[in-house]
Amino acid sequence: MADYYMGQGDEKAAYNALLKSFADQHIPIDNKMPFLKKYFTKAAKNPTAESVNQAMQLSQNISKAHPERVEGWATMASLCLIEKKYGQARDFFEQALAIDQSSYSLWEDYFYCMSKQEDYKSMIDKGEKVLELFPTNAAMLYNIAHAYYAEKKYAKAIELLQQAAVYSYDNNLLANIYNTLGDCHKELGHNEEAVKNWKLAQQKGIDTEEKIKKVDN
């Protein structure tokens, strides 16, 4: 029916048909996903109240019909991210991760929510599990290290940042790694190591000259 109404140019009727079909647990979720992706893409490209709400309602119906599948929860979480509703997004990501812990993108967005909320303690707590799953992921190592830095646990931050530097091949990420390494060493009174890492950050694209001058003076 949705396809028929789309062909007739009646988008409202097509959407209403989709809402009903999405709520039907007897219709396979794989049949619904192309339509959900279409509405989600529309919301992501042009996040108006209408476009986000339409994608959200479809996602909610999928989650109710197929609660054991990750797609509905993950889409609702991503829609909340678009609207910068980090608390709600975090709740939906937790639902999704309870179903599938193997998806790095879910963990990445989940940690992004926690960082936006400045909930560094939770990032540290969850970090142990994540690093078991992705022990060589430089970006995740950096994110968790930054949480330790924010909590003034500089020695642990340095340990993780050094691991991240080994696994990273991205200059932007390396610049941030070395910059934070320098900050950690500065807090511990290791000025020589701080300057060394800030200079490495400079080579990768971050201007750390002011930090270096303050230490040198």
Tab-separated table of N, CA and C in Angstrom, residues 9-177:
chain	number	residue	atom	x	y	z
A	9	GLY	N	1.832	9.725	-5.505
A	9	GLY	CA	2.272	11.025	-5.004
A	9	GLY	C	1.630	11.425	-3.694
A	10	ASP	N	0.972	10.465	-3.035
A	10	ASP	CA	0.302	10.767	-1.767
A	10	ASP	C	1.221	10.324	-0.620
A	11	GLU	N	2.142	11.188	-0.234
A	11	GLU	CA	3.137	10.813	0.775
A	11	GLU	C	2.515	10.596	2.159
A	12	LYS	N	1.483	11.357	2.478
A	12	LYS	CA	0.834	11.204	3.786
A	12	LYS	C	0.202	9.825	3.925
A	13	ALA	N	-0.514	9.411	2.901
A	13	ALA	CA	-1.155	8.091	2.932
A	13	ALA	C	-0.093	6.990	2.942
A	14	ALA	N	0.982	7.197	2.196
A	14	ALA	CA	2.068	6.216	2.170
A	14	ALA	C	2.690	6.083	3.556
A	15	TYR	N	2.905	7.212	4.210
A	15	TYR	CA	3.514	7.173	5.541
A	15	TYR	C	2.606	6.472	6.543
A	16	ASN	N	1.317	6.756	6.495
A	16	ASN	CA	0.369	6.115	7.411
A	16	ASN	C	0.331	4.599	7.198
A	17	ALA	N	0.456	4.191	5.942
A	17	ALA	CA	0.499	2.752	5.647
A	17	ALA	C	1.767	2.132	6.224
A	18	LEU	N	2.854	2.864	6.113
A	18	LEU	CA	4.117	2.368	6.669
A	18	LEU	C	4.042	2.231	8.183
A	19	LEU	N	3.447	3.208	8.836
A	19	LEU	CA	3.319	3.146	10.290
A	19	LEU	C	2.610	1.860	10.723
A	20	LYS	N	1.542	1.516	10.015
A	20	LYS	CA	0.795	0.308	10.360
A	20	LYS	C	1.628	-0.940	10.098
A	21	SER	N	2.313	-0.946	8.957
A	21	SER	CA	3.096	-2.142	8.622
A	21	SER	C	4.296	-2.299	9.556
A	22	PHE	N	4.883	-1.173	9.982
A	22	PHE	CA	6.041	-1.239	10.880
A	22	PHE	C	5.652	-1.809	12.237
A	23	ALA	N	4.400	-1.600	12.646
A	23	ALA	CA	3.927	-2.094	13.936
A	23	ALA	C	3.531	-3.571	13.883
A	24	ASP	N	3.489	-4.130	12.679
A	24	ASP	CA	3.076	-5.529	12.506
A	24	ASP	C	4.286	-6.445	12.660
A	25	GLN	N	4.304	-7.230	13.724
A	25	GLN	CA	5.459	-8.093	13.981
A	25	GLN	C	5.553	-9.266	13.012
A	26	HIS	N	4.494	-9.524	12.270
A	26	HIS	CA	4.506	-10.631	11.312
A	26	HIS	C	5.175	-10.249	9.992
A	27	ILE	N	5.338	-8.958	9.755
A	27	ILE	CA	6.055	-8.515	8.558
A	27	ILE	C	7.542	-8.477	8.896
A	28	PRO	N	8.399	-9.170	8.130
A	28	PRO	CA	9.829	-9.232	8.453
A	28	PRO	C	10.460	-7.847	8.508
A	29	ILE	N	11.349	-7.657	9.470
A	29	ILE	CA	11.999	-6.356	9.639
A	29	ILE	C	12.842	-5.985	8.416
A	30	ASP	N	13.375	-6.996	7.735
A	30	ASP	CA	14.204	-6.705	6.563
A	30	ASP	C	13.398	-6.033	5.455
A	31	ASN	N	12.097	-6.286	5.428
A	31	ASN	CA	11.227	-5.624	4.444
A	31	ASN	C	11.007	-4.159	4.795
A	32	LYS	N	11.167	-3.832	6.068
A	32	LYS	CA	10.895	-2.471	6.542
A	32	LYS	C	12.121	-1.563	6.468
A	33	MET	N	13.292	-2.161	6.548
A	33	MET	CA	14.506	-1.367	6.681
A	33	MET	C	14.770	-0.386	5.529
A	34	PRO	N	14.519	-0.736	4.266
A	34	PRO	CA	14.757	0.256	3.201
A	34	PRO	C	13.938	1.531	3.390
A	35	PHE	N	12.695	1.376	3.877
A	35	PHE	CA	11.841	2.546	4.118
A	35	PHE	C	12.362	3.356	5.309
A	36	LEU	N	12.792	2.652	6.364
A	36	LEU	CA	13.312	3.357	7.533
A	36	LEU	C	14.574	4.138	7.169
A	37	LYS	N	15.438	3.509	6.379
A	37	LYS	CA	16.669	4.185	5.960
A	37	LYS	C	16.356	5.444	5.156
A	38	LYS	N	15.324	5.363	4.327
A	38	LYS	CA	14.931	6.519	3.522
A	38	LYS	C	14.496	7.677	4.416
A	39	TYR	N	13.665	7.383	5.411
A	39	TYR	CA	13.170	8.450	6.306
A	39	TYR	C	14.268	8.947	7.238
A	40	PHE	N	15.156	8.038	7.658
A	40	PHE	CA	16.263	8.478	8.509
A	40	PHE	C	17.221	9.381	7.732
A	41	THR	N	17.522	9.009	6.500
A	41	THR	CA	18.411	9.834	5.666
A	41	THR	C	17.824	11.219	5.454
A	42	LYS	N	16.524	11.262	5.231
A	42	LYS	CA	15.842	12.549	5.069
A	42	LYS	C	15.982	13.392	6.330
A	43	ALA	N	15.814	12.771	7.492
A	43	ALA	CA	15.928	13.498	8.759
A	43	ALA	C	17.360	13.953	9.016
A	44	ALA	N	18.320	13.114	8.640
A	44	ALA	CA	19.725	13.462	8.869
A	44	ALA	C	20.170	14.618	7.974
A	45	LYS	N	19.684	14.619	6.732
A	45	LYS	CA	20.074	15.669	5.782
A	45	LYS	C	19.333	16.982	6.048
A	46	ASN	N	18.089	16.871	6.458
A	46	ASN	CA	17.284	18.069	6.706
A	46	ASN	C	16.465	17.858	7.978
A	47	PRO	N	17.108	18.046	9.143
A	47	PRO	CA	16.465	17.702	10.420
A	47	PRO	C	15.413	18.698	10.881
A	48	THR	N	14.274	18.687	10.207
A	48	THR	CA	13.148	19.488	10.656
A	48	THR	C	12.377	18.703	11.708
A	49	ALA	N	11.477	19.362	12.405
A	49	ALA	CA	10.661	18.680	13.414
A	49	ALA	C	9.858	17.554	12.778
A	50	GLU	N	9.352	17.803	11.560
A	50	GLU	CA	8.530	16.800	10.882
A	50	GLU	C	9.356	15.593	10.457
A	51	SER	N	10.507	15.848	9.833
A	51	SER	CA	11.310	14.739	9.312
A	51	SER	C	11.843	13.861	10.442
A	52	VAL	N	12.280	14.488	11.530
A	52	VAL	CA	12.787	13.712	12.669
A	52	VAL	C	11.663	12.938	13.332
A	53	ASN	N	10.509	13.572	13.488
A	53	ASN	CA	9.373	12.913	14.132
A	53	ASN	C	8.885	11.721	13.319
A	54	GLN	N	8.847	11.874	11.999
A	54	GLN	CA	8.414	10.752	11.156
A	54	GLN	C	9.347	9.558	11.307
A	55	ALA	N	10.659	9.807	11.234
A	55	ALA	CA	11.627	8.721	11.383
A	55	ALA	C	11.560	8.111	12.781
A	56	MET	N	11.325	8.953	13.781
A	56	MET	CA	11.247	8.461	15.161
A	56	MET	C	10.041	7.542	15.348
A	57	GLN	N	8.884	7.933	14.797
A	57	GLN	CA	7.689	7.097	14.949
A	57	GLN	C	7.868	5.744	14.277
A	58	LEU	N	8.492	5.747	13.108
A	58	LEU	CA	8.755	4.484	12.420
A	58	LEU	C	9.709	3.617	13.249
A	59	SER	N	10.725	4.242	13.812
A	59	SER	CA	11.699	3.508	14.627
A	59	SER	C	11.040	2.929	15.872
A	60	GLN	N	10.171	3.702	16.487
A	60	GLN	CA	9.460	3.218	17.682
A	60	GLN	C	8.602	2.008	17.350
A	61	ASN	N	7.931	2.062	16.208
A	61	ASN	CA	7.075	0.937	15.820
A	61	ASN	C	7.896	-0.318	15.536
A	62	ILE	N	9.061	-0.120	14.915
A	62	ILE	CA	9.936	-1.268	14.663
A	62	ILE	C	10.418	-1.864	15.981
A	63	SER	N	10.779	-1.017	16.925
A	63	SER	CA	11.280	-1.501	18.218
A	63	SER	C	10.213	-2.271	18.979
A	64	LYS	N	8.971	-1.812	18.871
A	64	LYS	CA	7.879	-2.519	19.545
A	64	LYS	C	7.593	-3.858	18.869
A	65	ALA	N	7.660	-3.882	17.545
A	65	ALA	CA	7.371	-5.114	16.805
A	65	ALA	C	8.530	-6.101	16.855
A	66	HIS	N	9.757	-5.571	16.921
A	66	HIS	CA	10.961	-6.419	16.891
A	66	HIS	C	11.939	-5.965	17.983
A	67	PRO	N	11.555	-6.104	19.248
A	67	PRO	CA	12.385	-5.590	20.339
A	67	PRO	C	13.742	-6.280	20.450
A	68	GLU	N	13.850	-7.471	19.849
A	68	GLU	CA	15.106	-8.218	19.932
A	68	GLU	C	16.115	-7.787	18.866
A	69	ARG	N	15.698	-6.908	17.960
A	69	ARG	CA	16.575	-6.434	16.890
A	69	ARG	C	17.123	-5.063	17.233
A	70	VAL	N	18.352	-4.814	16.818
A	70	VAL	CA	19.056	-3.598	17.220
A	70	VAL	C	18.659	-2.372	16.391
A	71	GLU	N	18.124	-2.585	15.193
A	71	GLU	CA	17.946	-1.488	14.247
A	71	GLU	C	17.055	-0.357	14.761
A	72	GLY	N	15.924	-0.704	15.358
A	72	GLY	CA	15.010	0.333	15.839
A	72	GLY	C	15.623	1.162	16.946
A	73	TRP	N	16.246	0.488	17.930
A	73	TRP	CA	16.866	1.203	19.045
A	73	TRP	C	17.998	2.095	18.570
A	74	ALA	N	18.818	1.573	17.673
A	74	ALA	CA	19.958	2.348	17.172
A	74	ALA	C	19.497	3.568	16.383
A	75	THR	N	18.427	3.413	15.610
A	75	THR	CA	17.925	4.544	14.827
A	75	THR	C	17.346	5.622	15.736
A	76	MET	N	16.604	5.212	16.773
A	76	MET	CA	16.081	6.198	17.723
A	76	MET	C	17.215	6.934	18.418
A	77	ALA	N	18.266	6.206	18.764
A	77	ALA	CA	19.420	6.838	19.403
A	77	ALA	C	20.067	7.860	18.477
A	78	SER	N	20.227	7.498	17.213
A	78	SER	CA	20.850	8.404	16.254
A	78	SER	C	19.995	9.642	15.997
A	79	LEU	N	18.696	9.473	16.004
A	79	LEU	CA	17.792	10.618	15.829
A	79	LEU	C	17.896	11.570	17.021
A	80	CYS	N	18.032	11.009	18.211
A	80	CYS	CA	18.224	11.858	19.398
A	80	CYS	C	19.556	12.600	19.327
A	81	LEU	N	20.569	11.945	18.769
A	81	LEU	CA	21.854	12.626	18.577
A	81	LEU	C	21.703	13.830	17.660
A	82	ILE	N	20.927	13.663	16.593
A	82	ILE	CA	20.699	14.752	15.653
A	82	ILE	C	20.107	15.962	16.374
A	83	GLU	N	19.230	15.701	17.324
A	83	GLU	CA	18.577	16.776	18.073
A	83	GLU	C	19.359	17.174	19.333
A	84	LYS	N	20.539	16.572	19.499
A	84	LYS	CA	21.412	16.858	20.647
A	84	LYS	C	20.735	16.534	21.977
A	85	LYS	N	19.893	15.518	21.963
A	85	LYS	CA	19.267	15.021	23.182
A	85	LYS	C	20.105	13.851	23.693
A	86	TYR	N	21.218	14.180	24.306
A	86	TYR	CA	22.226	13.173	24.602
A	86	TYR	C	21.768	12.167	25.660
A	87	GLY	N	20.980	12.613	26.623
A	87	GLY	CA	20.492	11.691	27.642
A	87	GLY	C	19.592	10.621	27.054
A	88	GLN	N	18.654	11.042	26.208
A	88	GLN	CA	17.750	10.083	25.572
A	88	GLN	C	18.517	9.174	24.615
A	89	ALA	N	19.433	9.772	23.871
A	89	ALA	CA	20.239	8.982	22.936
A	89	ALA	C	21.009	7.902	23.690
A	90	ARG	N	21.576	8.300	24.817
A	90	ARG	CA	22.350	7.354	25.622
A	90	ARG	C	21.499	6.172	26.063
A	91	ASP	N	20.254	6.425	26.476
A	91	ASP	CA	19.357	5.348	26.905
A	91	ASP	C	19.088	4.372	25.756
A	92	PHE	N	18.852	4.916	24.566
A	92	PHE	CA	18.573	4.051	23.414
A	92	PHE	C	19.817	3.273	22.993
A	93	PHE	N	20.988	3.911	23.070
A	93	PHE	CA	22.224	3.189	22.745
A	93	PHE	C	22.438	2.032	23.720
A	94	GLU	N	22.081	2.233	24.974
A	94	GLU	CA	22.220	1.156	25.956
A	94	GLU	C	21.305	-0.017	25.597
A	95	GLN	N	20.096	0.299	25.120
A	95	GLN	CA	19.180	-0.761	24.673
A	95	GLN	C	19.789	-1.514	23.490
A	96	ALA	N	20.362	-0.754	22.554
A	96	ALA	CA	20.957	-1.377	21.368
A	96	ALA	C	22.163	-2.232	21.743
A	97	LEU	N	22.997	-1.727	22.647
A	97	LEU	CA	24.204	-2.454	23.037
A	97	LEU	C	23.882	-3.686	23.865
A	98	ALA	N	22.744	-3.685	24.524
A	98	ALA	CA	22.321	-4.879	25.254
A	98	ALA	C	22.019	-6.022	24.293
A	99	ILE	N	21.703	-5.657	23.050
A	99	ILE	CA	21.410	-6.653	22.016
A	99	ILE	C	22.666	-7.029	21.247
A	100	ASP	N	23.470	-6.019	20.912
A	100	ASP	CA	24.667	-6.253	20.089
A	100	ASP	C	25.832	-5.433	20.633
A	101	GLN	N	26.771	-6.103	21.292
A	101	GLN	CA	27.939	-5.424	21.833
A	101	GLN	C	29.116	-5.409	20.865
A	102	SER	N	28.943	-6.022	19.706
A	102	SER	CA	30.066	-6.155	18.770
A	102	SER	C	30.220	-4.964	17.829
A	103	SER	N	29.237	-4.056	17.823
A	103	SER	CA	29.250	-2.933	16.890
A	103	SER	C	30.067	-1.762	17.437
A	104	TYR	N	31.184	-1.474	16.787
A	104	TYR	CA	32.021	-0.362	17.252
A	104	TYR	C	31.297	0.972	17.110
A	105	SER	N	30.536	1.148	16.026
A	105	SER	CA	29.868	2.431	15.798
A	105	SER	C	28.880	2.745	16.913
A	106	LEU	N	28.213	1.723	17.449
A	106	LEU	CA	27.297	1.941	18.575
A	106	LEU	C	28.062	2.416	19.809
A	107	TRP	N	29.165	1.752	20.109
A	107	TRP	CA	29.983	2.158	21.256
A	107	TRP	C	30.524	3.572	21.073
A	108	GLU	N	30.956	3.869	19.862
A	108	GLU	CA	31.527	5.188	19.584
A	108	GLU	C	30.504	6.292	19.855
A	109	ASP	N	29.299	6.115	19.342
A	109	ASP	CA	28.251	7.124	19.548
A	109	ASP	C	27.801	7.171	21.016
A	110	TYR	N	27.792	6.022	21.660
A	110	TYR	CA	27.428	5.948	23.077
A	110	TYR	C	28.429	6.733	23.922
A	111	PHE	N	29.699	6.557	23.636
A	111	PHE	CA	30.731	7.300	24.361
A	111	PHE	C	30.677	8.789	24.036
A	112	TYR	N	30.291	9.103	22.818
A	112	TYR	CA	30.139	10.516	22.450
A	112	TYR	C	29.062	11.172	23.314
A	113	CYS	N	27.963	10.449	23.532
A	113	CYS	CA	26.899	10.982	24.402
A	113	CYS	C	27.427	11.244	25.806
A	114	MET	N	28.167	10.299	26.346
A	114	MET	CA	28.689	10.465	27.699
A	114	MET	C	29.671	11.628	27.779
A	115	SER	N	30.479	11.787	26.721
A	115	SER	CA	31.446	12.893	26.726
A	115	SER	C	30.734	14.239	26.652
A	116	LYS	N	29.638	14.317	25.879
A	116	LYS	CA	28.881	15.563	25.791
A	116	LYS	C	28.210	15.896	27.128
A	117	GLN	N	27.899	14.859	27.898
A	117	GLN	CA	27.332	15.066	29.227
A	117	GLN	C	28.418	15.254	30.286
A	118	GLU	N	29.668	15.136	29.852
A	118	GLU	CA	30.824	15.222	30.751
A	118	GLU	C	30.738	14.182	31.873
A	119	ASP	N	30.204	13.026	31.531
A	119	ASP	CA	30.099	11.925	32.490
A	119	ASP	C	31.331	11.034	32.324
A	120	TYR	N	32.461	11.545	32.760
A	120	TYR	CA	33.734	10.860	32.539
A	120	TYR	C	33.862	9.606	33.400
A	121	LYS	N	33.237	9.598	34.562
A	121	LYS	CA	33.299	8.420	35.420
A	121	LYS	C	32.639	7.225	34.746
A	122	SER	N	31.506	7.459	34.079
A	122	SER	CA	30.841	6.358	33.365
A	122	SER	C	31.679	5.907	32.181
A	123	MET	N	32.340	6.850	31.519
A	123	MET	CA	33.219	6.488	30.402
A	123	MET	C	34.337	5.570	30.887
A	124	ILE	N	34.876	5.874	32.055
A	124	ILE	CA	35.937	5.039	32.621
A	124	ILE	C	35.393	3.658	32.983
A	125	ASP	N	34.216	3.629	33.617
A	125	ASP	CA	33.614	2.350	34.014
A	125	ASP	C	33.320	1.474	32.798
A	126	LYS	N	32.729	2.081	31.764
A	126	LYS	CA	32.392	1.321	30.559
A	126	LYS	C	33.637	1.008	29.731
A	127	GLY	N	34.681	1.810	29.925
A	127	GLY	CA	35.889	1.672	29.125
A	127	GLY	C	36.552	0.319	29.256
A	128	GLU	N	36.487	-0.278	30.423
A	128	GLU	CA	37.120	-1.586	30.617
A	128	GLU	C	36.511	-2.622	29.676
A	129	LYS	N	35.177	-2.616	29.587
A	129	LYS	CA	34.498	-3.565	28.701
A	129	LYS	C	34.832	-3.284	27.240
A	130	VAL	N	34.835	-2.011	26.872
A	130	VAL	CA	35.073	-1.643	25.474
A	130	VAL	C	36.485	-2.017	25.038
A	131	LEU	N	37.441	-1.819	25.909
A	131	LEU	CA	38.824	-2.118	25.544
A	131	LEU	C	39.085	-3.622	25.477
A	132	GLU	N	38.229	-4.408	26.127
A	132	GLU	CA	38.292	-5.856	25.931
A	132	GLU	C	37.844	-6.214	24.516
A	133	LEU	N	36.835	-5.477	24.027
A	133	LEU	CA	36.293	-5.745	22.695
A	133	LEU	C	37.164	-5.165	21.588
A	134	PHE	N	37.711	-3.964	21.831
A	134	PHE	CA	38.479	-3.259	20.797
A	134	PHE	C	39.817	-2.781	21.368
A	135	PRO	N	40.699	-3.707	21.710
A	135	PRO	CA	41.939	-3.325	22.406
A	135	PRO	C	42.924	-2.527	21.569
A	136	THR	N	42.769	-2.550	20.251
A	136	THR	CA	43.723	-1.839	19.388
A	136	THR	C	43.088	-0.663	18.660
A	137	ASN	N	41.904	-0.245	19.101
A	137	ASN	CA	41.237	0.880	18.438
A	137	ASN	C	41.749	2.192	19.016
A	138	ALA	N	42.512	2.920	18.227
A	138	ALA	CA	43.185	4.128	18.718
A	138	ALA	C	42.204	5.203	19.153
A	139	ALA	N	41.134	5.395	18.401
A	139	ALA	CA	40.167	6.445	18.732
A	139	ALA	C	39.494	6.164	20.076
A	140	MET	N	39.137	4.898	20.319
A	140	MET	CA	38.493	4.563	21.584
A	140	MET	C	39.487	4.672	22.737
A	141	LEU	N	40.718	4.236	22.511
A	141	LEU	CA	41.749	4.393	23.532
A	141	LEU	C	41.917	5.865	23.903
A	142	TYR	N	41.905	6.729	22.885
A	142	TYR	CA	42.043	8.165	23.146
A	142	TYR	C	40.856	8.704	23.939
A	143	ASN	N	39.652	8.303	23.555
A	143	ASN	CA	38.452	8.795	24.247
A	143	ASN	C	38.454	8.412	25.720
A	144	ILE	N	38.817	7.177	25.999
A	144	ILE	CA	38.831	6.720	27.388
A	144	ILE	C	39.979	7.389	28.146
A	145	ALA	N	41.115	7.549	27.482
A	145	ALA	CA	42.247	8.250	28.103
A	145	ALA	C	41.862	9.681	28.463
A	146	HIS	N	41.114	10.339	27.584
A	146	HIS	CA	40.684	11.712	27.849
A	146	HIS	C	39.778	11.768	29.074
A	147	ALA	N	38.963	10.721	29.265
A	147	ALA	CA	38.113	10.653	30.458
A	147	ALA	C	38.974	10.551	31.719
A	148	TYR	N	40.009	9.728	31.657
A	148	TYR	CA	40.937	9.630	32.802
A	148	TYR	C	41.620	10.965	33.051
A	149	TYR	N	41.985	11.663	31.986
A	149	TYR	CA	42.616	12.981	32.136
A	149	TYR	C	41.654	13.957	32.821
A	150	ALA	N	40.395	13.938	32.382
A	150	ALA	CA	39.392	14.839	32.971
A	150	ALA	C	39.180	14.545	34.454
A	151	GLU	N	39.360	13.273	34.831
A	151	GLU	CA	39.213	12.877	36.235
A	151	GLU	C	40.537	12.977	37.003
A	152	LYS	N	41.546	13.574	36.357
A	152	LYS	CA	42.858	13.817	36.966
A	152	LYS	C	43.607	12.532	37.319
A	153	LYS	N	43.315	11.487	36.569
A	153	LYS	CA	44.046	10.221	36.732
A	153	LYS	C	45.076	10.152	35.602
A	154	TYR	N	46.112	10.958	35.757
A	154	TYR	CA	47.041	11.227	34.660
A	154	TYR	C	47.898	10.023	34.281
A	155	ALA	N	48.320	9.233	35.247
A	155	ALA	CA	49.177	8.088	34.951
A	155	ALA	C	48.444	7.073	34.066
A	156	LYS	N	47.171	6.802	34.401
A	156	LYS	CA	46.384	5.871	33.591
A	156	LYS	C	46.114	6.458	32.210
A	157	ALA	N	45.866	7.758	32.153
A	157	ALA	CA	45.644	8.419	30.862
A	157	ALA	C	46.874	8.271	29.984
A	158	ILE	N	48.055	8.471	30.565
A	158	ILE	CA	49.306	8.343	29.801
A	158	ILE	C	49.460	6.931	29.255
A	159	GLU	N	49.165	5.949	30.080
A	159	GLU	CA	49.269	4.545	29.645
A	159	GLU	C	48.410	4.285	28.407
A	160	LEU	N	47.163	4.745	28.437
A	160	LEU	CA	46.247	4.519	27.311
A	160	LEU	C	46.633	5.350	26.096
A	161	LEU	N	47.087	6.575	26.325
A	161	LEU	CA	47.486	7.441	25.213
A	161	LEU	C	48.701	6.869	24.489
A	162	GLN	N	49.611	6.294	25.221
A	162	GLN	CA	50.781	5.682	24.584
A	162	GLN	C	50.379	4.494	23.726
A	163	GLN	N	49.398	3.739	24.195
A	163	GLN	CA	48.872	2.638	23.379
A	163	GLN	C	48.186	3.182	22.128
A	164	ALA	N	47.401	4.244	22.303
A	164	ALA	CA	46.688	4.841	21.166
A	164	ALA	C	47.663	5.332	20.099
A	165	ALA	N	48.773	5.911	20.525
A	165	ALA	CA	49.772	6.427	19.582
A	165	ALA	C	50.354	5.303	18.735
A	166	VAL	N	50.493	4.131	19.318
A	166	VAL	CA	51.048	2.982	18.588
A	166	VAL	C	50.097	2.532	17.485
A	167	TYR	N	48.796	2.569	17.773
A	167	TYR	CA	47.812	2.021	16.836
A	167	TYR	C	47.236	3.050	15.868
A	168	SER	N	47.535	4.326	16.061
A	168	SER	CA	46.933	5.361	15.214
A	168	SER	C	47.803	5.690	14.002
A	169	TYR	N	47.122	5.857	12.866
A	169	TYR	CA	47.797	6.280	11.636
A	169	TYR	C	47.194	7.571	11.088
A	170	ASP	N	46.315	8.169	11.881
A	170	ASP	CA	45.636	9.397	11.472
A	170	ASP	C	46.314	10.600	12.125
A	171	ASN	N	46.763	11.547	11.326
A	171	ASN	CA	47.509	12.684	11.863
A	171	ASN	C	46.693	13.531	12.833
A	172	ASN	N	45.423	13.734	12.534
A	172	ASN	CA	44.582	14.533	13.437
A	172	ASN	C	44.451	13.862	14.804
A	173	LEU	N	44.234	12.560	14.772
A	173	LEU	CA	44.118	11.830	16.038
A	173	LEU	C	45.453	11.823	16.773
A	174	LEU	N	46.538	11.606	16.036
A	174	LEU	CA	47.862	11.613	16.657
A	174	LEU	C	48.166	12.973	17.288
A	175	ALA	N	47.763	14.038	16.616
A	175	ALA	CA	47.981	15.381	17.166
A	175	ALA	C	47.286	15.524	18.514
A	176	ASN	N	46.050	15.050	18.594
A	176	ASN	CA	45.306	15.129	19.858
A	176	ASN	C	45.913	14.221	20.927
A	177	ILE	N	46.368	13.053	20.503
A	177	ILE	CA	46.997	12.129	21.446
A	177	ILE	C	48.232	12.771	22.070
